[in-house]
PDB file of C-alpha atoms in Angstrom:
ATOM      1  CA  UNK A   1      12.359 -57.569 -12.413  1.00  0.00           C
ATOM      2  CA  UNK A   2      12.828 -60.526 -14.957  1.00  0.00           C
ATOM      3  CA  UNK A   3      13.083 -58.222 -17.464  1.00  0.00           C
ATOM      4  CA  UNK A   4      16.965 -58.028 -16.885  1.00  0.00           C
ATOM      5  CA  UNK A   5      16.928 -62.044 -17.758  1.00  0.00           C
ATOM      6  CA  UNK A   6      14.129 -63.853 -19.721  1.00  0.00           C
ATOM      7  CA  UNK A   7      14.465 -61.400 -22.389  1.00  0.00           C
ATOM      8  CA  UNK A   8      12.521 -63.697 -25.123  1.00  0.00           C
ATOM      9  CA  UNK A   9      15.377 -62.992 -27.991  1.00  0.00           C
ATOM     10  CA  UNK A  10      18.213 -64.823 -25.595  1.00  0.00           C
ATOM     11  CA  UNK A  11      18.747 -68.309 -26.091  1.00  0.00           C
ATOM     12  CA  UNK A  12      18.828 -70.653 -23.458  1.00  0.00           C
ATOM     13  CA  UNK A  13      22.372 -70.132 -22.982  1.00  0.00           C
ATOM     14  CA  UNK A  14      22.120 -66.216 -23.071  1.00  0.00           C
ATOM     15  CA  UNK A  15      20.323 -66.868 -19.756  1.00  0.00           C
ATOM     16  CA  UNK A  16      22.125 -69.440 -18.786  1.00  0.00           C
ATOM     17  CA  UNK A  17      25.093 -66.767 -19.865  1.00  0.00           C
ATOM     18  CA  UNK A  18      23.951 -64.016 -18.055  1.00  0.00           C
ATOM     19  CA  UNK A  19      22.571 -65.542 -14.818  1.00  0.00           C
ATOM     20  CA  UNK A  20      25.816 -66.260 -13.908  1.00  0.00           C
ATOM     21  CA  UNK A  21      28.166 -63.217 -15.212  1.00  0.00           C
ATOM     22  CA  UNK A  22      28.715 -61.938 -11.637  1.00  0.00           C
ATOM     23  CA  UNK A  23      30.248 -64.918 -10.246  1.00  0.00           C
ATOM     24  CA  UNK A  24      32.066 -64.995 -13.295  1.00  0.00           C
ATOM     25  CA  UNK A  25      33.615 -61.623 -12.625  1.00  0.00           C
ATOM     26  CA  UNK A  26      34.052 -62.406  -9.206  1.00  0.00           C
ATOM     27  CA  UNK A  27      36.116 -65.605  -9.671  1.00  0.00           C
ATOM     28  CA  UNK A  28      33.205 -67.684  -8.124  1.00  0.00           C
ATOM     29  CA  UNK A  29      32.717 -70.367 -10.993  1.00  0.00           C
ATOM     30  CA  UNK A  30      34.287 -73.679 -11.251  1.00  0.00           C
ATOM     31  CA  UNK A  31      36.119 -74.319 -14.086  1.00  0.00           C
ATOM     32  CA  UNK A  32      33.855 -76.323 -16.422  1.00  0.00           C
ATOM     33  CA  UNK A  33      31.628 -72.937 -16.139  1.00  0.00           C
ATOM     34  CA  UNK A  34      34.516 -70.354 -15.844  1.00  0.00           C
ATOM     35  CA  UNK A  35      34.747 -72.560 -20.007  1.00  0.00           C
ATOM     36  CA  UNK A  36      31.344 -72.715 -20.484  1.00  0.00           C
ATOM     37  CA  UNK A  37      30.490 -69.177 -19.855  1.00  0.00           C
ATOM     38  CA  UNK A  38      33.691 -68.130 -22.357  1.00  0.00           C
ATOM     39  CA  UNK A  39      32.949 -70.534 -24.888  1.00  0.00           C
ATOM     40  CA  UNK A  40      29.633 -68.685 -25.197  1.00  0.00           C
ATOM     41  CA  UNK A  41      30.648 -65.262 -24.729  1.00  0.00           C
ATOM     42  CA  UNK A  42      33.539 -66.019 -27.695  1.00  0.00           C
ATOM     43  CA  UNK A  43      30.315 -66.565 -30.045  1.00  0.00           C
ATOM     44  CA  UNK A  44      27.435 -64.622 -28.811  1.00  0.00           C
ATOM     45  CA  UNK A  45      28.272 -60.639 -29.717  1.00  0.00           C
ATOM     46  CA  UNK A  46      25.486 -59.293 -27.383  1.00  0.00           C
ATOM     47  CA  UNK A  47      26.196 -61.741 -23.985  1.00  0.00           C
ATOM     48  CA  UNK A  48      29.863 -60.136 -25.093  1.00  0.00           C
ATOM     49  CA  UNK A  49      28.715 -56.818 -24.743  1.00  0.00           C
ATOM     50  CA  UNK A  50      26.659 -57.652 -21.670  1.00  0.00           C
ATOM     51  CA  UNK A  51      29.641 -58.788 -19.851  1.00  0.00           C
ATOM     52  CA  UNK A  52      32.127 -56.127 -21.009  1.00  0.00           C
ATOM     53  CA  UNK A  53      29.983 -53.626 -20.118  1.00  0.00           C
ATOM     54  CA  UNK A  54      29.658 -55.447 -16.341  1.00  0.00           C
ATOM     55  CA  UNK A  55      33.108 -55.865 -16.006  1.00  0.00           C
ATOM     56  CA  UNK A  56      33.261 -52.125 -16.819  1.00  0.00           C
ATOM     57  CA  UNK A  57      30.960 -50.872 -14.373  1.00  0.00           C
ATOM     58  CA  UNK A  58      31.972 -53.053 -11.562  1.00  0.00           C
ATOM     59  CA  UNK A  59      35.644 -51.415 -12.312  1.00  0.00           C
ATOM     60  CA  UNK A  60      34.478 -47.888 -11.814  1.00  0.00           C
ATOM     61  CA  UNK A  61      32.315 -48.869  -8.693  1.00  0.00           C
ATOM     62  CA  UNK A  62      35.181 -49.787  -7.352  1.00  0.00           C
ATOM     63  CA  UNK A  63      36.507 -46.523  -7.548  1.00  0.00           C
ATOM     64  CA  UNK A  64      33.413 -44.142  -6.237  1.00  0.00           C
ATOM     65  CA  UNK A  65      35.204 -41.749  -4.024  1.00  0.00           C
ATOM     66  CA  UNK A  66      33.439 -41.235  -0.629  1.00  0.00           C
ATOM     67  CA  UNK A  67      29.948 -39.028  -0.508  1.00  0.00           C
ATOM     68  CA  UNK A  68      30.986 -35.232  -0.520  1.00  0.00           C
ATOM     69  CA  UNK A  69      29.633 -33.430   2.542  1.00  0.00           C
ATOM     70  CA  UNK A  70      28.112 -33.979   5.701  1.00  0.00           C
ATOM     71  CA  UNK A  71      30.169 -33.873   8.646  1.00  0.00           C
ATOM     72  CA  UNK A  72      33.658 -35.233   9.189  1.00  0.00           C
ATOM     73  CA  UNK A  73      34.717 -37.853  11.187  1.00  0.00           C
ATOM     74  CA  UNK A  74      35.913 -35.738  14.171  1.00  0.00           C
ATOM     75  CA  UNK A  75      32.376 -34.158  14.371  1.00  0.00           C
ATOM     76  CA  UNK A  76      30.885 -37.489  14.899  1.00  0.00           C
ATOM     77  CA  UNK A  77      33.198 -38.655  17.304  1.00  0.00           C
ATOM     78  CA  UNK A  78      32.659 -35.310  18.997  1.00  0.00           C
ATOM     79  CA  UNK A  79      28.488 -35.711  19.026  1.00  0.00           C
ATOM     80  CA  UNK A  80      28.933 -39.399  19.886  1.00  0.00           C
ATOM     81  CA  UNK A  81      31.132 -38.463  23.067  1.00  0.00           C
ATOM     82  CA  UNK A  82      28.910 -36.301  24.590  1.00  0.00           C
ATOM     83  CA  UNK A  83      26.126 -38.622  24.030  1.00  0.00           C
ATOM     84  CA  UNK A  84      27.478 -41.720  25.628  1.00  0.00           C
ATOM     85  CA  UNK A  85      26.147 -41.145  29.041  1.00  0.00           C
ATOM     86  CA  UNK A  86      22.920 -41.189  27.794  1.00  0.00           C
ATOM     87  CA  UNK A  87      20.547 -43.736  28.435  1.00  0.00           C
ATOM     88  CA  UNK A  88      19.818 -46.389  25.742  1.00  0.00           C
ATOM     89  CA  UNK A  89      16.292 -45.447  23.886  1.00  0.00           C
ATOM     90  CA  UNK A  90      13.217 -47.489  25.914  1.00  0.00           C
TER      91      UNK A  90
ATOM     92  CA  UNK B   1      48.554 -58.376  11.912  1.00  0.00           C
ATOM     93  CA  UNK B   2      49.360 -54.673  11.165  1.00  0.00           C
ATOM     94  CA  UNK B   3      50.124 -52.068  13.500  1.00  0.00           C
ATOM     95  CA  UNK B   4      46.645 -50.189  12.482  1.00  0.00           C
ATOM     96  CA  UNK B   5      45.173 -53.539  13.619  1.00  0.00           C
ATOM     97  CA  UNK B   6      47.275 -53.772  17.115  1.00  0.00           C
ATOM     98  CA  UNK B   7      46.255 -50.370  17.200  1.00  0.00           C
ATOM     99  CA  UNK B   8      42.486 -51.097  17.076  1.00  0.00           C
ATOM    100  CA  UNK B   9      42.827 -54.026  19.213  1.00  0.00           C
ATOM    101  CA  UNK B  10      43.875 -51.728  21.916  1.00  0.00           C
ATOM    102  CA  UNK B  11      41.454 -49.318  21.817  1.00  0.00           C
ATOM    103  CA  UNK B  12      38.650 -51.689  21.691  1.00  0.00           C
ATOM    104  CA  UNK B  13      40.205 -53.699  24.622  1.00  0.00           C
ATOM    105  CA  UNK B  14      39.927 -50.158  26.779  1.00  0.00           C
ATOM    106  CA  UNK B  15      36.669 -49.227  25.201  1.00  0.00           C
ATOM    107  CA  UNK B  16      35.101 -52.710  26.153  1.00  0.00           C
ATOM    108  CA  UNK B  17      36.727 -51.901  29.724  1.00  0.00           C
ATOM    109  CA  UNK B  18      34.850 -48.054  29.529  1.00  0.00           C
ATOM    110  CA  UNK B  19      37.094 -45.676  28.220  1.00  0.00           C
ATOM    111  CA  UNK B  20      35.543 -43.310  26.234  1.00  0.00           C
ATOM    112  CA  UNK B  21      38.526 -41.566  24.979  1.00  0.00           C
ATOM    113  CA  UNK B  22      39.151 -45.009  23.531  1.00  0.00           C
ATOM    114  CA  UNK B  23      35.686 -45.228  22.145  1.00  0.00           C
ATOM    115  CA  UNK B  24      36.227 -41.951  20.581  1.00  0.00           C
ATOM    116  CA  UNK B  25      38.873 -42.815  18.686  1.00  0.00           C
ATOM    117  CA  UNK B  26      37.511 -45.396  17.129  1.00  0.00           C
ATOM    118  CA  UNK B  27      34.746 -43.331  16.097  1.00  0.00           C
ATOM    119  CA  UNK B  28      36.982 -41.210  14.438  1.00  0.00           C
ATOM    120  CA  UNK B  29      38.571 -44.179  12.856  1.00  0.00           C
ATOM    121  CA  UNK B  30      35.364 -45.436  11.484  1.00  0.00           C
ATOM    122  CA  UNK B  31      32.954 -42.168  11.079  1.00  0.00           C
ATOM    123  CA  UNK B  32      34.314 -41.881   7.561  1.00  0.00           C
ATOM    124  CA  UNK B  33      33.108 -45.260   6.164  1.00  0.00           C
ATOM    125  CA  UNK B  34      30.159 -45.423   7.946  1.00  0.00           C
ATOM    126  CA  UNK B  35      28.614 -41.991   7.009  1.00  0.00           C
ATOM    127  CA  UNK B  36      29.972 -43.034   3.565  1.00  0.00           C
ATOM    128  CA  UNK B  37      27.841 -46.849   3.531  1.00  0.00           C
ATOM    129  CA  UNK B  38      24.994 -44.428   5.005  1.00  0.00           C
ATOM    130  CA  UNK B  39      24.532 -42.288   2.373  1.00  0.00           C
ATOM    131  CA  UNK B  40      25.014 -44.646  -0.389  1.00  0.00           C
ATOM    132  CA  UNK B  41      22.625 -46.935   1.114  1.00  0.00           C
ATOM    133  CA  UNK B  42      20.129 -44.150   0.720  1.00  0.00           C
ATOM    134  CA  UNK B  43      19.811 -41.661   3.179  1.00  0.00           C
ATOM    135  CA  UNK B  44      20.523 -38.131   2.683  1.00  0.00           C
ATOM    136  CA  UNK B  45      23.525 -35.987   4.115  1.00  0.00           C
ATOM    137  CA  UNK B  46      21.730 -34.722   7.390  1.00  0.00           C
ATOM    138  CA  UNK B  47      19.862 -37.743   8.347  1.00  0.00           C
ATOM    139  CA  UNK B  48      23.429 -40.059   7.488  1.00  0.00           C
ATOM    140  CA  UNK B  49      25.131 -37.555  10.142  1.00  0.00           C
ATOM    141  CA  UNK B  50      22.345 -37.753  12.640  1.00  0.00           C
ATOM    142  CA  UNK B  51      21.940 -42.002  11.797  1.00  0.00           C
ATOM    143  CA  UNK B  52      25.971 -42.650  11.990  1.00  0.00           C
ATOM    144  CA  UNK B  53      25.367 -41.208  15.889  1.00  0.00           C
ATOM    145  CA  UNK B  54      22.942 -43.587  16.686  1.00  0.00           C
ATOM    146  CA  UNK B  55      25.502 -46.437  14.728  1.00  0.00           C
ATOM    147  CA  UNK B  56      27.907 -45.899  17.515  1.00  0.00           C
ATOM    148  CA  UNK B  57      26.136 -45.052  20.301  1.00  0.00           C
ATOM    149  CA  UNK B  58      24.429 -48.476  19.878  1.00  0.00           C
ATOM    150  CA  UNK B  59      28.132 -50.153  19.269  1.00  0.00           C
ATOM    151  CA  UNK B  60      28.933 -48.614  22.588  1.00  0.00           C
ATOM    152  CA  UNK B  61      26.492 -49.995  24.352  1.00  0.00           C
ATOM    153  CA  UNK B  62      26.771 -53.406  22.422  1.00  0.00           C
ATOM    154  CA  UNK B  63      30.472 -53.609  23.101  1.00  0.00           C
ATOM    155  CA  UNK B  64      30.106 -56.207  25.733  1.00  0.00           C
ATOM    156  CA  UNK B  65      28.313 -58.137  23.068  1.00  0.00           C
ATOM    157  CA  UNK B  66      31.187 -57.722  19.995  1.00  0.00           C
ATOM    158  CA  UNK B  67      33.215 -60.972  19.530  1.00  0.00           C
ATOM    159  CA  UNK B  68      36.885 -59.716  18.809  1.00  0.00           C
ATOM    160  CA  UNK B  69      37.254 -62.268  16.218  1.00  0.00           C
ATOM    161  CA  UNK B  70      34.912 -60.660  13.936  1.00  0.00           C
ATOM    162  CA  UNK B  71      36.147 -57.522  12.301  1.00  0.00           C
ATOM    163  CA  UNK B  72      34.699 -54.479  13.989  1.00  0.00           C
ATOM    164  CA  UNK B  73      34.101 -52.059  10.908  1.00  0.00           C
ATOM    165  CA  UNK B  74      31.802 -55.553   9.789  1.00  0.00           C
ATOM    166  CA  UNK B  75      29.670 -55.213  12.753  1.00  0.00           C
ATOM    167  CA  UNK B  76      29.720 -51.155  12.279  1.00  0.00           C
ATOM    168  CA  UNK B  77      28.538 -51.549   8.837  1.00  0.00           C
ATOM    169  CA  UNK B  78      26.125 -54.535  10.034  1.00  0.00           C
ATOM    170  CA  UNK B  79      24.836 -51.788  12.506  1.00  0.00           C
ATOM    171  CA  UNK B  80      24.691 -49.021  10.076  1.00  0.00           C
ATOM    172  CA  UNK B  81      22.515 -51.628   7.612  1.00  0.00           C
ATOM    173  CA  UNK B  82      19.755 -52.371   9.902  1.00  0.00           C
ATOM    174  CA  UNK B  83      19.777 -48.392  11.199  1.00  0.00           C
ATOM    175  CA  UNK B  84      19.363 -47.414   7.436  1.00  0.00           C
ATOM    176  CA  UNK B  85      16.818 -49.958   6.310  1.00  0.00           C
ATOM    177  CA  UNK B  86      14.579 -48.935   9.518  1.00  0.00           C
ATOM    178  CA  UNK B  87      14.683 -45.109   8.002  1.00  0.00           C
ATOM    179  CA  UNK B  88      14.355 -45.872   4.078  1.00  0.00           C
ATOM    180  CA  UNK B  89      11.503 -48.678   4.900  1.00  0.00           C
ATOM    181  CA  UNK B  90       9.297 -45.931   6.014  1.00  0.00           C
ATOM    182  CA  UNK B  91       9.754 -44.209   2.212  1.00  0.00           C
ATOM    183  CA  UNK B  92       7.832 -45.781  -1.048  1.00  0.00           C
ATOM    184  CA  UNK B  93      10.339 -48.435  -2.573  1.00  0.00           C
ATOM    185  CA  UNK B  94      12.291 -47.194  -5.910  1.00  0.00           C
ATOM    186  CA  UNK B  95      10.815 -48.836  -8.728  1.00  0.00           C
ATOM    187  CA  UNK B  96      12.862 -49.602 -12.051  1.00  0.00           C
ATOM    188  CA  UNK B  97      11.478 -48.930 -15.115  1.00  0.00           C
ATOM    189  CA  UNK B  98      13.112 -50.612 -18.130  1.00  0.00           C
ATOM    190  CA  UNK B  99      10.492 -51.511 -20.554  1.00  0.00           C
ATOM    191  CA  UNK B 100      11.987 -50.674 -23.732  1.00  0.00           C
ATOM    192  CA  UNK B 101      13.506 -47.193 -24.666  1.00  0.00           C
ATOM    193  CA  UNK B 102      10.228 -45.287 -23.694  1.00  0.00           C
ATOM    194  CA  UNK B 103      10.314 -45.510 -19.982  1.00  0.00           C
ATOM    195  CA  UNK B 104      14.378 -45.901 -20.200  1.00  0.00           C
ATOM    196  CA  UNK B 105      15.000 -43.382 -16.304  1.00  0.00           C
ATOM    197  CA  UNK B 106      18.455 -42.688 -18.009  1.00  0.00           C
ATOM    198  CA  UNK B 107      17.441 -41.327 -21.708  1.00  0.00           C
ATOM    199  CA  UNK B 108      17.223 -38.077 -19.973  1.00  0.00           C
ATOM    200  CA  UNK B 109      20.671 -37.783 -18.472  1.00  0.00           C
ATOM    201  CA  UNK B 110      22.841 -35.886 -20.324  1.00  0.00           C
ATOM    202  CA  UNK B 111      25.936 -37.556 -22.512  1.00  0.00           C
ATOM    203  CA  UNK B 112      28.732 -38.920 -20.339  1.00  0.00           C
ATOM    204  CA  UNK B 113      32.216 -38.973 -21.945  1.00  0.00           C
ATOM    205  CA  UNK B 114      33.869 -42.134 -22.613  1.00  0.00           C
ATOM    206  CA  UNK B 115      34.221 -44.279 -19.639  1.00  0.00           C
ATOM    207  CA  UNK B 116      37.592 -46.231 -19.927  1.00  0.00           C
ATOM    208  CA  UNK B 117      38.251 -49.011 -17.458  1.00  0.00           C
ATOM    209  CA  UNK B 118      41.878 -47.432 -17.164  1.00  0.00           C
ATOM    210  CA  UNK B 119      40.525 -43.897 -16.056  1.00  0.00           C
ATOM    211  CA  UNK B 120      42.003 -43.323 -12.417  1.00  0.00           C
ATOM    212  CA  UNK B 121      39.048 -41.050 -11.259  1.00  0.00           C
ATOM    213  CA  UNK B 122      35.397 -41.194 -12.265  1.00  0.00           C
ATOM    214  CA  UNK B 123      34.235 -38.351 -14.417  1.00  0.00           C
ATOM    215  CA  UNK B 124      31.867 -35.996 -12.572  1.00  0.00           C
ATOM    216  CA  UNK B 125      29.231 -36.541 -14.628  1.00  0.00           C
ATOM    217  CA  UNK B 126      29.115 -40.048 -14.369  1.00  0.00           C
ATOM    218  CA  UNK B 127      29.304 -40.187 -10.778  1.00  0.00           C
ATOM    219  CA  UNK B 128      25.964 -37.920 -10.394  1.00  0.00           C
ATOM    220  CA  UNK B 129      24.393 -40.680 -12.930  1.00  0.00           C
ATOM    221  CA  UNK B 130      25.729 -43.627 -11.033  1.00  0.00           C
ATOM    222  CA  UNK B 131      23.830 -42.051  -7.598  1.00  0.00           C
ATOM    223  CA  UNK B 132      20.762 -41.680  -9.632  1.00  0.00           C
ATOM    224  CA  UNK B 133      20.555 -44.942 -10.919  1.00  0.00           C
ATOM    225  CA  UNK B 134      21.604 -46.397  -7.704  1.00  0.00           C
ATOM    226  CA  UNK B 135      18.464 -44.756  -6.305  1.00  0.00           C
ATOM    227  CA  UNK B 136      16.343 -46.571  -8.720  1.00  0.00           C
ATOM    228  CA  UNK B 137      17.377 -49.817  -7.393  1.00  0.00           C
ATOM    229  CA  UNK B 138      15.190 -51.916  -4.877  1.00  0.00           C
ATOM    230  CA  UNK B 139      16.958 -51.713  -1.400  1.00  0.00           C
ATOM    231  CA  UNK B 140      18.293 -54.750  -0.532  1.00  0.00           C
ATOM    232  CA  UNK B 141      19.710 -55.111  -4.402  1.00  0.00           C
ATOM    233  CA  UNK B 142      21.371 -51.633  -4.009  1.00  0.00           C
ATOM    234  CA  UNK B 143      22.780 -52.619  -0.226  1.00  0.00           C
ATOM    235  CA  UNK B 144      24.413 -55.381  -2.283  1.00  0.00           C
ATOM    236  CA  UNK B 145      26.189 -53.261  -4.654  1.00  0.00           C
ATOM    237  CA  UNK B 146      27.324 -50.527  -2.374  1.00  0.00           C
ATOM    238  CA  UNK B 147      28.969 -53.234   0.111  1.00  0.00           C
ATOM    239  CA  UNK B 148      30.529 -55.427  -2.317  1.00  0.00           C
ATOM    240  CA  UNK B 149      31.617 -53.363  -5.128  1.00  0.00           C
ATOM    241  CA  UNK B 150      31.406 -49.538  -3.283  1.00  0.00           C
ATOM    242  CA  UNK B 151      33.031 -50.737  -0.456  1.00  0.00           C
ATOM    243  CA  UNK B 152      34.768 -53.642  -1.216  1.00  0.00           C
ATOM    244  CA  UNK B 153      33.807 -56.280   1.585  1.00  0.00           C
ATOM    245  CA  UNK B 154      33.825 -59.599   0.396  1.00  0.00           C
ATOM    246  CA  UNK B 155      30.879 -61.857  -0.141  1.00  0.00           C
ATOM    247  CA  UNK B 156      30.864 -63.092   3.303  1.00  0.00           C
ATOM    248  CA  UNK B 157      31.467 -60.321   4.825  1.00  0.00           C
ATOM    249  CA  UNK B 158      28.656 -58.472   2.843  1.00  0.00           C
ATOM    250  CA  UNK B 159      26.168 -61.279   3.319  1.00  0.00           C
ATOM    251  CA  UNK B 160      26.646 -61.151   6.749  1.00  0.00           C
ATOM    252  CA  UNK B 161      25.644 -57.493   7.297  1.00  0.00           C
ATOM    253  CA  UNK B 162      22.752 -58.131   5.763  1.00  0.00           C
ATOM    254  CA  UNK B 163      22.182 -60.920   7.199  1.00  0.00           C
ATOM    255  CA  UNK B 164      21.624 -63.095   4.668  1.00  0.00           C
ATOM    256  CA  UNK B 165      22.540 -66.433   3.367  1.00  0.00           C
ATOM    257  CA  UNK B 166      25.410 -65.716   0.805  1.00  0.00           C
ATOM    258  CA  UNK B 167      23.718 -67.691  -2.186  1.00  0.00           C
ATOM    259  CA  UNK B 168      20.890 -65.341  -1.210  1.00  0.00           C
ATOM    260  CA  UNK B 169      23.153 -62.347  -0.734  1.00  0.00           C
ATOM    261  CA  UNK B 170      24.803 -63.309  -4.448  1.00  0.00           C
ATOM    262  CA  UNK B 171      21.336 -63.632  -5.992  1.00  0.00           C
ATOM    263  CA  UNK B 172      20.853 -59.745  -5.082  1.00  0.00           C
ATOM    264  CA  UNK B 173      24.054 -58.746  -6.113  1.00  0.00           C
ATOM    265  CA  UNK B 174      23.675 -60.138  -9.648  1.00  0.00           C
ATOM    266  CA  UNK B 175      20.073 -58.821  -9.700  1.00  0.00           C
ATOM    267  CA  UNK B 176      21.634 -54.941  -8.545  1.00  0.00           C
ATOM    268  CA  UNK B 177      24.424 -55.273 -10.842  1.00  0.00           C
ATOM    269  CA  UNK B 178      22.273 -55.776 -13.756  1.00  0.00           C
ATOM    270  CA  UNK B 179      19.471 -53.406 -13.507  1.00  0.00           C
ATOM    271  CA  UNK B 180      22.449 -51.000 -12.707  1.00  0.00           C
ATOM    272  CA  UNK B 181      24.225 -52.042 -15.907  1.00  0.00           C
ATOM    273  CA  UNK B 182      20.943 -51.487 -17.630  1.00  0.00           C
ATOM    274  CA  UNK B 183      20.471 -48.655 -16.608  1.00  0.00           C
ATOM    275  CA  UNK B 184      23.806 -47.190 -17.496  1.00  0.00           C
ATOM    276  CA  UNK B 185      24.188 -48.867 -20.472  1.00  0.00           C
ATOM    277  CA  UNK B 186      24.646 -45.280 -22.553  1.00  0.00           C
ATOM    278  CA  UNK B 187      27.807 -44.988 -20.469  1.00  0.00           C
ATOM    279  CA  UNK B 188      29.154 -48.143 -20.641  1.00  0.00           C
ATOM    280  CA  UNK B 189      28.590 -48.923 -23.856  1.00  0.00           C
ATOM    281  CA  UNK B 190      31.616 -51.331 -25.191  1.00  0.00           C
ATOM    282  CA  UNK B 191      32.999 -51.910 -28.961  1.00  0.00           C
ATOM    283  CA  UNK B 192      33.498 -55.816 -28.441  1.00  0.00           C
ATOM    284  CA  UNK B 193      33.532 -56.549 -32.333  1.00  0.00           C
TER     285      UNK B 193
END
């Protein structure tokens, strides 16, 4: 699965870039790398692009509404009721 | 605290004590998200239904063992995690392809409309592609993703379903999230001069 980092084109700090774009997004560098990591992305066009199009995605994750179908909630509760006498599986 | 919490508190305090009316009603409570992390972990609709059962029919008989100071939709989804990695370990693992634009799994899908990070509901269309390439992903990398960005636990909370070490837990997140951004790159694509 390297192929999503050790691309050969990407310098150094592209990987160095791009290993660390989700703690980036998620507020989990220090400062000197929060700089770092925007120094680079200010003058490297495609680690730009990378991380745009992360921040992007992880926005719209965010807002996946739940799985259509299947039962509801009261149908589990219902099934789950009846089962609880049951004895645990061996 | 909130009321929803106090709420909770109590039923769990007469569920732990036997009540099953109590028990049921926090079933209903949780069903929703549960069924939800079940299907997105992988499993299909009928097996998520029969699978979110046997989530709370081990939580009841595990309620003597549930420490109230851990959240109890955590343990649910901790549950849940284990329950659907015992059914999708018994499948081949997904394998992503992204060698290039020859093997690319999304050149097939048809065009998605522009994707804003402003738009308040996810196009259709997208959403379809999104489960698709979510299937590609390896397991543990998609479990990742669907807890911390699908259903918004935090890092800790996320690592700790999956039991894992949170440096460990972050290393598969950042893995998931970029095979997922490769993969999706047609509709994400960004004008970022």
């Amino acid at each position: 699965m390297g192929e999503f980092f050790d691309r050969p084109r990407l310098s150094r700090e592209c990987r160095w870039a791009q290993r660390h774009m989700s703690d980036y997004l998620d507020g989990d560098l220090a400062w000197s790398r929060r700089r770092r990591m925007e120094r680079h992305a200010s003058v490297c066009p495609q680690c730009r692009r990378v991380l745009a199009m992360l921040r992007r995605m992880v926005g719209a994750l965010h807002r996946v509404p739940p799985p259509a179908g299947g039962a509801d909630a009261r149908q589990i509760a219902a099934s789950v009721r009846r089962r609880l006498g049951e004895p645990p599986p061996p | 605290v909130s009321a929803e919490a106090i709420s909770e508190h109590e039923l769990l305090r007469s569920a732990r004590a036997g009540d099953q009316d109590a028990f049921g009603e926090l079933v209903v409570i949780h069903a929703g998200r549960v069924l939800g992390a079940l299907r997105r972990f992988g499993l299909d609709s009928s097996e998520a239904d029969e699978v979110a059962q046997e989530v709370f029919l081990r939580a009841w008989r595990g309620l003597a063992r549930f420490q109230e100071r851990a959240q109890l939709s955590t343990w649910l989804y901790r549950i849940a995690f284990n329950e659907a990695q015992r059914r999708l370990a018994r499948r081949a693992p997904p394998h992503v392809q992204l060698d290039g634009d020859r093997d690319d799994p999304v050149v097939s899908l048809p065009e998605a409309p522009h994707l804003g990070p402003e738009a308040q509901a996810l196009d259709h269309e997208f959403q379809q592609t999104l489960e698709r390439a979510l299937a590609q992903l390896p397991h543990e990398w998609r479990a990742a993703v669907v807890l911390r960005d699908i259903e918004g636990l935090s890092t800790q909370e996320a690592a700790q379903v999956v039991g894992a070490r949170q440096a460990a837990f972050k290393s598969r997140l950042h893995r998931g999230r970029m095979a997922l951004r490769a993969l999706l790159e047609p509709y994400l694509d960004v004008d970022e001069g």
